[in-house]
mmCIF file of N, CA and C in Angstrom:
data_model
loop_
_atom_site.group_PDB
_atom_site.id
_atom_site.type_symbol
_atom_site.label_atom_id
_atom_site.label_comp_id
_atom_site.label_asym_id
_atom_site.label_seq_id
_atom_site.Cartn_x
_atom_site.Cartn_y
_atom_site.Cartn_z
ATOM 1 N N MET A 2 1.734 -10.424 2.361
ATOM 2 C CA MET A 2 2.885 -9.564 2.222
ATOM 3 C C MET A 2 3.098 -8.842 3.547
ATOM 4 N N LYS A 3 4.290 -8.977 4.111
ATOM 5 C CA LYS A 3 4.624 -8.306 5.370
ATOM 6 C C LYS A 3 5.631 -7.193 5.108
ATOM 7 N N PHE A 4 5.517 -6.128 5.881
ATOM 8 C CA PHE A 4 6.455 -5.016 5.782
ATOM 9 C C PHE A 4 6.422 -4.256 7.091
ATOM 10 N N SER A 5 7.369 -3.373 7.275
ATOM 11 C CA SER A 5 7.433 -2.582 8.507
ATOM 12 C C SER A 5 7.711 -1.124 8.163
ATOM 13 N N GLY A 6 7.786 -0.293 9.172
ATOM 14 C CA GLY A 6 8.053 1.128 8.981
ATOM 15 C C GLY A 6 9.416 1.413 8.391
ATOM 16 N N ARG A 7 10.348 0.478 8.532
ATOM 17 C CA ARG A 7 11.696 0.666 7.977
ATOM 18 C C ARG A 7 11.757 0.389 6.478
ATOM 19 N N THR A 8 10.689 -0.186 5.929
ATOM 20 C CA THR A 8 10.638 -0.471 4.499
ATOM 21 C C THR A 8 10.568 0.839 3.720
ATOM 22 N N THR A 9 11.369 0.952 2.664
ATOM 23 C CA THR A 9 11.295 2.156 1.837
ATOM 24 C C THR A 9 10.080 2.080 0.923
ATOM 25 N N VAL A 10 9.662 3.224 0.433
ATOM 26 C CA VAL A 10 8.540 3.281 -0.501
ATOM 27 C C VAL A 10 8.855 2.445 -1.739
ATOM 28 N N ALA A 11 10.066 2.566 -2.268
ATOM 29 C CA ALA A 11 10.455 1.800 -3.460
ATOM 30 C C ALA A 11 10.369 0.303 -3.198
ATOM 31 N N LYS A 12 10.852 -0.149 -2.055
ATOM 32 C CA LYS A 12 10.817 -1.572 -1.702
ATOM 33 C C LYS A 12 9.378 -2.040 -1.528
ATOM 34 N N PHE A 13 8.543 -1.232 -0.875
ATOM 35 C CA PHE A 13 7.136 -1.577 -0.690
ATOM 36 C C PHE A 13 6.446 -1.751 -2.045
ATOM 37 N N LYS A 14 6.669 -0.797 -2.958
ATOM 38 C CA LYS A 14 6.040 -0.879 -4.279
ATOM 39 C C LYS A 14 6.524 -2.105 -5.040
ATOM 40 N N ALA A 15 7.816 -2.414 -4.947
ATOM 41 C CA ALA A 15 8.370 -3.590 -5.627
ATOM 42 C C ALA A 15 7.808 -4.880 -5.032
ATOM 43 N N MET A 16 7.721 -4.942 -3.716
ATOM 44 C CA MET A 16 7.161 -6.123 -3.050
ATOM 45 C C MET A 16 5.698 -6.316 -3.440
ATOM 46 N N PHE A 17 4.937 -5.231 -3.485
ATOM 47 C CA PHE A 17 3.519 -5.293 -3.836
ATOM 48 C C PHE A 17 3.365 -5.804 -5.266
ATOM 49 N N LYS A 18 4.142 -5.255 -6.180
ATOM 50 C CA LYS A 18 4.077 -5.657 -7.591
ATOM 51 C C LYS A 18 4.461 -7.126 -7.743
ATOM 52 N N ASP A 19 5.499 -7.554 -7.041
ATOM 53 C CA ASP A 19 5.953 -8.941 -7.111
ATOM 54 C C ASP A 19 4.898 -9.894 -6.552
ATOM 55 N N GLU A 20 4.294 -9.519 -5.450
ATOM 56 C CA GLU A 20 3.319 -10.381 -4.771
ATOM 57 C C GLU A 20 1.975 -10.434 -5.493
ATOM 58 N N PHE A 21 1.472 -9.282 -5.934
ATOM 59 C CA PHE A 21 0.108 -9.204 -6.451
ATOM 60 C C PHE A 21 0.009 -8.916 -7.949
ATOM 61 N N LYS A 22 1.134 -8.663 -8.600
ATOM 62 C CA LYS A 22 1.203 -8.449 -10.059
ATOM 63 C C LYS A 22 0.504 -7.187 -10.538
ATOM 64 N N VAL A 23 0.242 -6.247 -9.632
ATOM 65 C CA VAL A 23 -0.278 -4.926 -9.986
ATOM 66 C C VAL A 23 0.497 -3.887 -9.179
ATOM 67 N N ALA A 24 0.471 -2.667 -9.657
ATOM 68 C CA ALA A 24 1.221 -1.593 -9.000
ATOM 69 C C ALA A 24 0.383 -0.937 -7.906
ATOM 70 N N VAL A 25 1.075 -0.194 -7.066
ATOM 71 C CA VAL A 25 0.427 0.541 -5.987
ATOM 72 C C VAL A 25 1.022 1.943 -5.946
ATOM 73 N N ARG A 26 0.185 2.918 -5.664
ATOM 74 C CA ARG A 26 0.641 4.300 -5.501
ATOM 75 C C ARG A 26 0.726 4.590 -4.007
ATOM 76 N N VAL A 27 1.818 5.201 -3.597
ATOM 77 C CA VAL A 27 2.026 5.529 -2.184
ATOM 78 C C VAL A 27 2.116 7.046 -2.072
ATOM 79 N N TYR A 28 1.379 7.594 -1.125
ATOM 80 C CA TYR A 28 1.286 9.044 -0.988
ATOM 81 C C TYR A 28 1.911 9.540 0.308
ATOM 82 N N ASN A 29 2.449 10.746 0.219
ATOM 83 C CA ASN A 29 2.895 11.504 1.379
ATOM 84 C C ASN A 29 2.032 12.754 1.369
ATOM 85 N N GLY A 30 0.974 12.744 2.153
ATOM 86 C CA GLY A 30 -0.023 13.802 2.062
ATOM 87 C C GLY A 30 -0.803 13.629 0.769
ATOM 88 N N LYS A 31 -0.894 14.690 -0.026
ATOM 89 C CA LYS A 31 -1.623 14.626 -1.297
ATOM 90 C C LYS A 31 -0.706 14.367 -2.482
ATOM 91 N N HIS A 32 0.581 14.199 -2.217
ATOM 92 C CA HIS A 32 1.565 14.011 -3.280
ATOM 93 C C HIS A 32 2.147 12.607 -3.214
ATOM 94 N N PHE A 33 2.692 12.158 -4.343
ATOM 95 C CA PHE A 33 3.355 10.861 -4.339
ATOM 96 C C PHE A 33 4.546 10.902 -3.398
ATOM 97 N N ALA A 34 4.736 9.833 -2.655
ATOM 98 C CA ALA A 34 5.866 9.740 -1.730
ATOM 99 C C ALA A 34 7.152 9.485 -2.508
ATOM 100 N N GLU A 35 8.251 10.017 -2.009
ATOM 101 C CA GLU A 35 9.568 9.768 -2.597
ATOM 102 C C GLU A 35 9.927 8.300 -2.399
ATOM 103 N N ASP A 36 10.492 7.683 -3.434
ATOM 104 C CA ASP A 36 10.859 6.271 -3.351
ATOM 105 C C ASP A 36 11.869 5.987 -2.247
ATOM 106 N N SER A 37 12.702 6.957 -1.924
ATOM 107 C CA SER A 37 13.743 6.742 -0.914
ATOM 108 C C SER A 37 13.231 6.894 0.522
ATOM 109 N N ALA A 38 12.016 7.412 0.689
ATOM 110 C CA ALA A 38 11.453 7.609 2.033
ATOM 111 C C ALA A 38 11.078 6.268 2.652
ATOM 112 N N THR A 39 11.188 6.174 3.967
ATOM 113 C CA THR A 39 10.689 4.983 4.650
ATOM 114 C C THR A 39 9.199 5.168 4.898
ATOM 115 N N LEU A 40 8.503 4.059 5.049
ATOM 116 C CA LEU A 40 7.074 4.152 5.325
ATOM 117 C C LEU A 40 6.822 4.876 6.644
ATOM 118 N N ALA A 41 7.683 4.666 7.624
ATOM 119 C CA ALA A 41 7.519 5.348 8.915
ATOM 120 C C ALA A 41 7.610 6.863 8.763
ATOM 121 N N SER A 42 8.447 7.330 7.848
ATOM 122 C CA SER A 42 8.651 8.776 7.697
ATOM 123 C C SER A 42 7.474 9.482 7.034
ATOM 124 N N ILE A 43 6.588 8.734 6.376
ATOM 125 C CA ILE A 43 5.444 9.361 5.700
ATOM 126 C C ILE A 43 4.128 9.090 6.422
ATOM 127 N N ARG A 44 4.193 8.468 7.574
ATOM 128 C CA ARG A 44 2.981 8.187 8.342
ATOM 129 C C ARG A 44 2.308 9.476 8.777
ATOM 130 N N THR A 45 0.981 9.421 8.839
ATOM 131 C CA THR A 45 0.216 10.544 9.366
ATOM 132 C C THR A 45 -0.395 10.123 10.693
ATOM 133 N N GLY A 46 -0.619 11.064 11.555
ATOM 134 C CA GLY A 46 -1.213 10.758 12.849
ATOM 135 C C GLY A 46 -0.208 10.131 13.792
ATOM 136 N N ASP A 47 -0.709 9.542 14.854
ATOM 137 C CA ASP A 47 0.136 8.955 15.889
ATOM 138 C C ASP A 47 0.041 7.433 15.830
ATOM 139 N N VAL A 48 0.375 6.868 14.689
ATOM 140 C CA VAL A 48 0.275 5.431 14.473
ATOM 141 C C VAL A 48 1.643 4.812 14.707
ATOM 142 N N LYS A 49 1.675 3.742 15.481
ATOM 143 C CA LYS A 49 2.957 3.126 15.797
ATOM 144 C C LYS A 49 2.942 1.622 15.557
ATOM 145 N N SER A 50 2.160 1.161 14.617
ATOM 146 C CA SER A 50 2.081 -0.268 14.333
ATOM 147 C C SER A 50 3.414 -0.782 13.815
ATOM 148 N N GLY A 51 3.826 -1.946 14.286
ATOM 149 C CA GLY A 51 5.107 -2.510 13.872
ATOM 150 C C GLY A 51 5.058 -3.149 12.500
ATOM 151 N N GLU A 52 4.109 -4.054 12.285
ATOM 152 C CA GLU A 52 3.980 -4.737 11.003
ATOM 153 C C GLU A 52 2.517 -4.824 10.621
ATOM 154 N N VAL A 53 2.278 -4.830 9.327
ATOM 155 C CA VAL A 53 0.937 -5.004 8.778
ATOM 156 C C VAL A 53 1.054 -6.042 7.678
ATOM 157 N N GLU A 54 0.025 -6.856 7.512
ATOM 158 C CA GLU A 54 0.013 -7.853 6.441
ATOM 159 C C GLU A 54 -1.130 -7.558 5.480
ATOM 160 N N ILE A 55 -0.840 -7.728 4.193
ATOM 161 C CA ILE A 55 -1.853 -7.603 3.146
ATOM 162 C C ILE A 55 -1.921 -8.950 2.441
ATOM 163 N N HIS A 56 -3.135 -9.405 2.153
ATOM 164 C CA HIS A 56 -3.332 -10.682 1.476
ATOM 165 C C HIS A 56 -4.124 -10.466 0.193
ATOM 166 N N GLY A 57 -3.925 -11.325 -0.778
ATOM 167 C CA GLY A 57 -4.595 -11.219 -2.061
ATOM 168 C C GLY A 57 -6.098 -11.347 -1.989
ATOM 169 N N ASN A 58 -6.607 -12.050 -0.961
ATOM 170 C CA ASN A 58 -8.055 -12.219 -0.854
ATOM 171 C C ASN A 58 -8.749 -11.018 -0.206
ATOM 172 N N MET A 59 -7.969 -10.006 0.159
ATOM 173 C CA MET A 59 -8.555 -8.779 0.722
ATOM 174 C C MET A 59 -9.124 -7.917 -0.399
ATOM 175 N N LYS A 60 -10.226 -7.243 -0.116
ATOM 176 C CA LYS A 60 -10.746 -6.276 -1.077
ATOM 177 C C LYS A 60 -9.813 -5.073 -1.102
ATOM 178 N N VAL A 61 -9.704 -4.457 -2.257
ATOM 179 C CA VAL A 61 -8.827 -3.300 -2.444
ATOM 180 C C VAL A 61 -9.119 -2.230 -1.396
ATOM 181 N N GLY A 62 -10.384 -1.881 -1.232
ATOM 182 C CA GLY A 62 -10.764 -0.842 -0.276
ATOM 183 C C GLY A 62 -10.392 -1.198 1.156
ATOM 184 N N ASN A 63 -10.526 -2.476 1.513
ATOM 185 C CA ASN A 63 -10.171 -2.911 2.868
ATOM 186 C C ASN A 63 -8.670 -2.823 3.096
ATOM 187 N N ALA A 64 -7.882 -3.193 2.093
ATOM 188 C CA ALA A 64 -6.423 -3.111 2.216
ATOM 189 C C ALA A 64 -5.984 -1.654 2.347
ATOM 190 N N GLU A 65 -6.562 -0.780 1.528
ATOM 191 C CA GLU A 65 -6.216 0.644 1.599
ATOM 192 C C GLU A 65 -6.590 1.221 2.966
ATOM 193 N N LYS A 66 -7.751 0.837 3.484
ATOM 194 C CA LYS A 66 -8.202 1.318 4.796
ATOM 195 C C LYS A 66 -7.326 0.749 5.911
ATOM 196 N N LEU A 67 -6.950 -0.514 5.811
ATOM 197 C CA LEU A 67 -6.085 -1.138 6.810
ATOM 198 C C LEU A 67 -4.773 -0.376 6.937
ATOM 199 N N LEU A 68 -4.178 -0.048 5.812
ATOM 200 C CA LEU A 68 -2.915 0.682 5.857
ATOM 201 C C LEU A 68 -3.091 2.083 6.417
ATOM 202 N N LYS A 69 -4.167 2.738 6.075
ATOM 203 C CA LYS A 69 -4.416 4.088 6.586
ATOM 204 C C LYS A 69 -4.692 4.058 8.088
ATOM 205 N N ASP A 70 -5.561 3.153 8.521
ATOM 206 C CA ASP A 70 -5.978 3.111 9.925
ATOM 207 C C ASP A 70 -4.911 2.540 10.858
ATOM 208 N N ASN A 71 -4.220 1.491 10.421
ATOM 209 C CA ASN A 71 -3.292 0.788 11.303
ATOM 210 C C ASN A 71 -1.830 1.132 11.082
ATOM 211 N N PHE A 72 -1.536 1.780 9.965
ATOM 212 C CA PHE A 72 -0.138 2.066 9.664
ATOM 213 C C PHE A 72 0.105 3.536 9.355
ATOM 214 N N GLY A 73 -0.973 4.277 9.072
ATOM 215 C CA GLY A 73 -0.858 5.714 8.863
ATOM 216 C C GLY A 73 -0.362 6.139 7.498
ATOM 217 N N ILE A 74 -0.426 5.234 6.506
ATOM 218 C CA ILE A 74 -0.010 5.633 5.159
ATOM 219 C C ILE A 74 -1.173 5.481 4.189
ATOM 220 N N THR A 75 -1.159 6.307 3.165
ATOM 221 C CA THR A 75 -2.198 6.287 2.144
ATOM 222 C C THR A 75 -1.655 5.625 0.893
ATOM 223 N N ILE A 76 -2.389 4.611 0.428
ATOM 224 C CA ILE A 76 -2.038 3.948 -0.829
ATOM 225 C C ILE A 76 -3.273 3.898 -1.713
ATOM 226 N N GLN A 77 -3.048 3.706 -2.997
ATOM 227 C CA GLN A 77 -4.102 3.436 -3.961
ATOM 228 C C GLN A 77 -3.597 2.291 -4.829
ATOM 229 N N VAL A 78 -4.357 1.216 -4.884
ATOM 230 C CA VAL A 78 -3.992 0.062 -5.693
ATOM 231 C C VAL A 78 -4.434 0.321 -7.127
ATOM 232 N N GLU A 79 -3.580 -0.044 -8.075
ATOM 233 C CA GLU A 79 -3.907 0.100 -9.495
ATOM 234 C C GLU A 79 -4.422 -1.223 -10.046
ATOM 235 N N ASN A 80 -5.196 -1.145 -11.129
ATOM 236 C CA ASN A 80 -5.557 -2.364 -11.845
ATOM 237 C C ASN A 80 -4.459 -2.657 -12.867
ATOM 238 N N LYS A 81 -4.602 -3.729 -13.636
ATOM 239 C CA LYS A 81 -3.511 -4.108 -14.547
ATOM 240 C C LYS A 81 -3.309 -3.107 -15.680
ATOM 241 N N GLU A 82 -4.298 -2.245 -15.936
ATOM 242 C CA GLU A 82 -4.153 -1.208 -16.956
ATOM 243 C C GLU A 82 -3.463 0.041 -16.410
ATOM 244 N N GLY A 83 -3.266 0.115 -15.102
ATOM 245 C CA GLY A 83 -2.609 1.266 -14.495
ATOM 246 C C GLY A 83 -3.556 2.324 -13.962
ATOM 247 N N ALA A 84 -4.865 2.088 -14.094
ATOM 248 C CA ALA A 84 -5.860 2.997 -13.511
ATOM 249 C C ALA A 84 -6.125 2.564 -12.069
ATOM 250 N N LEU A 85 -6.810 3.389 -11.314
ATOM 251 C CA LEU A 85 -7.133 3.014 -9.942
ATOM 252 C C LEU A 85 -8.114 1.852 -9.930
ATOM 253 N N ALA A 86 -7.840 0.884 -9.069
ATOM 254 C CA ALA A 86 -8.664 -0.319 -8.984
ATOM 255 C C ALA A 86 -9.967 -0.037 -8.248
ATOM 256 N N ASP A 87 -10.991 -0.808 -8.579
ATOM 257 C CA ASP A 87 -12.281 -0.763 -7.896
ATOM 258 C C ASP A 87 -12.078 -1.232 -6.453
ATOM 259 N N ASN A 88 -12.602 -0.507 -5.503
ATOM 260 C CA ASN A 88 -12.435 -0.854 -4.089
ATOM 261 C C ASN A 88 -13.151 -2.134 -3.681
ATOM 262 N N ASN A 89 -14.091 -2.612 -4.493
ATOM 263 C CA ASN A 89 -14.909 -3.764 -4.112
ATOM 264 C C ASN A 89 -14.436 -5.091 -4.693
ATOM 265 N N VAL A 90 -13.289 -5.114 -5.345
ATOM 266 C CA VAL A 90 -12.749 -6.371 -5.871
ATOM 267 C C VAL A 90 -11.551 -6.788 -5.025
ATOM 268 N N THR A 91 -11.232 -8.083 -5.066
ATOM 269 C CA THR A 91 -10.065 -8.537 -4.312
ATOM 270 C C THR A 91 -8.790 -8.163 -5.060
ATOM 271 N N ILE A 92 -7.719 -8.047 -4.318
ATOM 272 C CA ILE A 92 -6.435 -7.700 -4.931
ATOM 273 C C ILE A 92 -6.022 -8.780 -5.925
ATOM 274 N N SER A 93 -6.230 -10.048 -5.578
ATOM 275 C CA SER A 93 -5.839 -11.150 -6.469
ATOM 276 C C SER A 93 -6.587 -11.128 -7.790
ATOM 277 N N SER A 94 -7.816 -10.633 -7.790
ATOM 278 C CA SER A 94 -8.608 -10.618 -9.022
ATOM 279 C C SER A 94 -8.109 -9.589 -10.031
ATOM 280 N N LEU A 95 -7.194 -8.723 -9.631
ATOM 281 C CA LEU A 95 -6.699 -7.667 -10.522
ATOM 282 C C LEU A 95 -5.623 -8.154 -11.481
ATOM 283 N N ARG A 96 -5.066 -9.312 -11.251
ATOM 284 C CA ARG A 96 -3.951 -9.827 -12.070
ATOM 285 C C ARG A 96 -4.308 -9.913 -13.528
#
């Protein structure tokens, strides 16, 4: 799944759900990000990465860390029940 800073939170969540069949929570600080916000507008720190890719074979914790470290946004992947997913399983295994 590819996305950029111009992607809105709503579009990112929809793309994630479509690609991996589970939901994702996107945060702006400690609060949920507004769906209309762009990912670039909620970045923390001085991160200027253009694009980031997430793959189903990535562990949940690695994907969350990748987005935080390389893109400056905080996400939490949910499992199919809607609870927070275990960081040590792959995203594809959550379907």
